[in-house]
Amino acid sequence: MHKPLIPLLLTLGLALGAATASAQPAAQPYAPPAAVTTDGYASPDRARCEAELRKDAGWYAELKLQLKDDVHQDEYATFQRNNKHVIIAYAAIWVLTVGFAFLMWLRHGKLAGELARLKSDIARGAKDADA
Amino acid sequence: MTSTPTSTAGTQRLGAGTIAFAIAAAIAAIGLPYTIWQVFYGTPLEEQLFFNQKIFYYHVPHAMLMFATVFVCGIASFGYLRNRKGTWDDVALAGGELSVLFGAIVLITGSVWGRAAWGVWWQWDMRLTTSLLLWLVMVGYVLVRRFGGPGSERLAAGLAVFGMVDVPLIYFSVKIWRTVHPKAEVVSTLDPAMKPTFWLSFLTIGAVLTVLLLLRVRTARAERELRELRERADDAGLLDG
Amino acid sequence: MSTPTPPEAARRAAGGAAIAPDALPGAPSDGARSARTAPVSFVRHVGAVAWKDLRVELRSREIVYTMAFFAALLVVIFSFAFVKDQGVVAEATPGIVWTTIAFAGTVGLGRAFDREREGDTMRALLLTPASRLSVFLGKSVAITVLIAAVSLVVVPLVTLLFGAPLFAHPLPLLILLVLGALGFSLVGTAFAAMLLRVRSRDVLLPVVLYPILVPMFIAGTKGTAALVADVPDLAAAWYWVQFLGIFDAAFLVVSMWTFESLVIE
């Protein structure tokens, strides 16, 4: 009787797992590449910033790395490979449809049993009434 | 004029229903695996959304078929109000419940789509909002059927008819309200390579819907028969013990 | 069917209409037929039913007083959410007006039909020579008047408490409110009448009513918002007025179609 429940629960668990995995902050797709128009712009703040940057080589390297196209390429690739959302969506479709069909099947079985019992009750009642 | 013709009509409809069920079940059984294969392997990736666009093949047909089920429910309810035959009511109930199921699928897949494509779980986009509002009408219908008690069939039928009339009104009010996303028709601008898969998917999901609908009608009929039988047996005093 | 048997032909010749109302459920009753032949008496019946309801209300003033007080309470409760340190969230006022009217309207609607149920007068009302249609329209008119009376309290109150420029364009606002009240009472009367004999009607009335009324809420709020915006958009407001007109017309027709077969008595 409870055997069909197992695959149902398994699917549900899978969907839940996928949903929680996706709840972690995902990389924003289509983050526009940071504008790197450095020429011809001068301000006191910029001068100070550049001076500070020159002092700290590690920070400079880190910032430079962040400005690289590769980061965006990586995000783009992640987005391209992203199949998490498709899995969630298809899991939801299957869980809902199969769940509906399963509940309907249980309900119909119960109804059929009840109908048969009622009919036998009526038959007995009619016989009693005749007797 | 009362009972005999109705019951023969019922068996005739059952016969037609069985044939329709067999055809729909066959299409669903063959079509479903083939569609899934076609969606994932037989169709090129979309240029902007890549793999995420695969949601589309199931999301949009479900949305279109949800509207169809709302109209099934509304028209059957109208028929029930006109001629008071229980069969119409069974069809209306099945249509109503399936529109809630399909609506839930549309809203969930739409929300996931929004997350993948726009970065947010919910966007007050015109189509999603319309689906949500219509879904609320149908949830109201199912709630009335479940908790209304005796005599609620007619109320629910009235609600379904009103809801059917409400569909264009909801659509246009939301359209004007949310003109932020003036998108062109999604299906007609679809890449030609993706169109066959889309319509294949539509056909298969339509077959699944038909199977579920006919099964639900059968269950609804069993429910009604049980209720009527119990009432009649009670009236005849056959159920004292 | 092509060659009618003699008795059937005779019956048809004798006048199909005479047997039709009993044979076909949902066919127009005597009242509806007389309404078609005599529109004047139909309008008189509608007026009589509406005036009956309003006279009962004028005598006790129970519904108007409680509805108005409830509406005022709602407006005050909304202020907890929308009044900030420096002034009011101006965009919220259209929503406050329409939500308040909808909630108060539901309370009034339920009470108006409870009154019929308690006195068991609905059956008497339906047994009068007036057609079911005129009973329905009469009750709708009475409820429209009640809701309009509540709007007369809500709109000045919101203007006063939230400083919204609701009276900047009185005519479009008035039409919006009247059409909104009419739409609410048409759908509301149909459902409240259907729910008369249903057990959990108090819970089910808003559950079935609000989803159907969603287009009306959108039209009302957006129309009002267009009027109270910093730069009033009269064209948009008139668009929503027309939309509400279509909404009311559509549900007037549907209610008239279905009301006959919906009321359980």
PDB file of C-alpha atoms in Angstrom, chain A residues 56-119:
ATOM      1  CA  ASP A  56      50.055  48.338  -1.544  1.00  0.00           C
ATOM      2  CA  ALA A  57      51.013  45.928  -4.301  1.00  0.00           C
ATOM      3  CA  GLY A  58      48.776  43.110  -3.073  1.00  0.00           C
ATOM      4  CA  TRP A  59      45.663  45.271  -3.117  1.00  0.00           C
ATOM      5  CA  TYR A  60      46.593  46.552  -6.558  1.00  0.00           C
ATOM      6  CA  ALA A  61      46.952  43.035  -7.909  1.00  0.00           C
ATOM      7  CA  GLU A  62      43.664  42.015  -6.363  1.00  0.00           C
ATOM      8  CA  LEU A  63      41.802  44.952  -7.858  1.00  0.00           C
ATOM      9  CA  LYS A  64      43.351  44.366 -11.216  1.00  0.00           C
ATOM     10  CA  LEU A  65      42.283  40.744 -11.139  1.00  0.00           C
ATOM     11  CA  GLN A  66      38.735  41.778 -10.406  1.00  0.00           C
ATOM     12  CA  LEU A  67      38.698  44.039 -13.425  1.00  0.00           C
ATOM     13  CA  LYS A  68      39.712  41.215 -15.710  1.00  0.00           C
ATOM     14  CA  ASP A  69      37.284  39.971 -18.263  1.00  0.00           C
ATOM     15  CA  ASP A  70      37.843  36.460 -16.974  1.00  0.00           C
ATOM     16  CA  VAL A  71      35.605  37.074 -13.994  1.00  0.00           C
ATOM     17  CA  HIS A  72      32.735  37.927 -16.260  1.00  0.00           C
ATOM     18  CA  GLN A  73      33.657  35.083 -18.526  1.00  0.00           C
ATOM     19  CA  ASP A  74      33.404  32.813 -15.499  1.00  0.00           C
ATOM     20  CA  GLU A  75      30.008  34.166 -14.561  1.00  0.00           C
ATOM     21  CA  TYR A  76      28.883  33.827 -18.125  1.00  0.00           C
ATOM     22  CA  ALA A  77      30.074  30.222 -18.161  1.00  0.00           C
ATOM     23  CA  THR A  78      28.288  29.527 -14.890  1.00  0.00           C
ATOM     24  CA  PHE A  79      25.115  30.918 -16.333  1.00  0.00           C
ATOM     25  CA  GLN A  80      25.633  28.883 -19.449  1.00  0.00           C
ATOM     26  CA  ARG A  81      26.122  25.692 -17.467  1.00  0.00           C
ATOM     27  CA  ASN A  82      23.360  26.513 -15.000  1.00  0.00           C
ATOM     28  CA  ASN A  83      20.891  23.650 -14.891  1.00  0.00           C
ATOM     29  CA  LYS A  84      19.753  24.034 -11.316  1.00  0.00           C
ATOM     30  CA  HIS A  85      16.695  26.065 -12.201  1.00  0.00           C
ATOM     31  CA  VAL A  86      15.602  23.717 -14.922  1.00  0.00           C
ATOM     32  CA  ILE A  87      15.881  20.830 -12.463  1.00  0.00           C
ATOM     33  CA  ILE A  88      13.791  22.681  -9.872  1.00  0.00           C
ATOM     34  CA  ALA A  89      11.140  23.536 -12.442  1.00  0.00           C
ATOM     35  CA  TYR A  90      10.877  20.016 -13.815  1.00  0.00           C
ATOM     36  CA  ALA A  91      10.893  18.484 -10.340  1.00  0.00           C
ATOM     37  CA  ALA A  92       8.024  20.778  -9.383  1.00  0.00           C
ATOM     38  CA  ILE A  93       6.029  19.785 -12.452  1.00  0.00           C
ATOM     39  CA  TRP A  94       6.489  16.091 -11.794  1.00  0.00           C
ATOM     40  CA  VAL A  95       5.889  16.248  -8.073  1.00  0.00           C
ATOM     41  CA  LEU A  96       2.667  18.202  -8.491  1.00  0.00           C
ATOM     42  CA  THR A  97       1.281  16.135 -11.355  1.00  0.00           C
ATOM     43  CA  VAL A  98       2.209  12.757  -9.893  1.00  0.00           C
ATOM     44  CA  GLY A  99       1.043  13.876  -6.452  1.00  0.00           C
ATOM     45  CA  PHE A 100      -2.313  14.917  -7.857  1.00  0.00           C
ATOM     46  CA  ALA A 101      -2.731  11.658  -9.746  1.00  0.00           C
ATOM     47  CA  PHE A 102      -1.667   9.637  -6.708  1.00  0.00           C
ATOM     48  CA  LEU A 103      -4.067  11.411  -4.344  1.00  0.00           C
ATOM     49  CA  MET A 104      -6.839  10.987  -6.884  1.00  0.00           C
ATOM     50  CA  TRP A 105      -6.066   7.283  -7.141  1.00  0.00           C
ATOM     51  CA  LEU A 106      -6.189   6.893  -3.334  1.00  0.00           C
ATOM     52  CA  ARG A 107      -9.442   8.805  -3.225  1.00  0.00           C
ATOM     53  CA  HIS A 108     -11.012   6.754  -5.965  1.00  0.00           C
ATOM     54  CA  GLY A 109     -10.036   3.539  -4.230  1.00  0.00           C
ATOM     55  CA  LYS A 110     -11.609   4.754  -1.015  1.00  0.00           C
ATOM     56  CA  LEU A 111     -14.754   5.825  -2.840  1.00  0.00           C
ATOM     57  CA  ALA A 112     -15.101   2.518  -4.630  1.00  0.00           C
ATOM     58  CA  GLY A 113     -14.788   0.690  -1.317  1.00  0.00           C
ATOM     59  CA  GLU A 114     -17.360   2.922   0.294  1.00  0.00           C
ATOM     60  CA  LEU A 115     -19.738   2.533  -2.619  1.00  0.00           C
ATOM     61  CA  ALA A 116     -19.486  -1.258  -2.438  1.00  0.00           C
ATOM     62  CA  ARG A 117     -20.056  -1.211   1.321  1.00  0.00           C
ATOM     63  CA  LEU A 118     -23.051   1.080   0.973  1.00  0.00           C
ATOM     64  CA  LYS A 119     -24.540  -1.138  -1.711  1.00  0.00           C
TER      65      LYS A 119
END
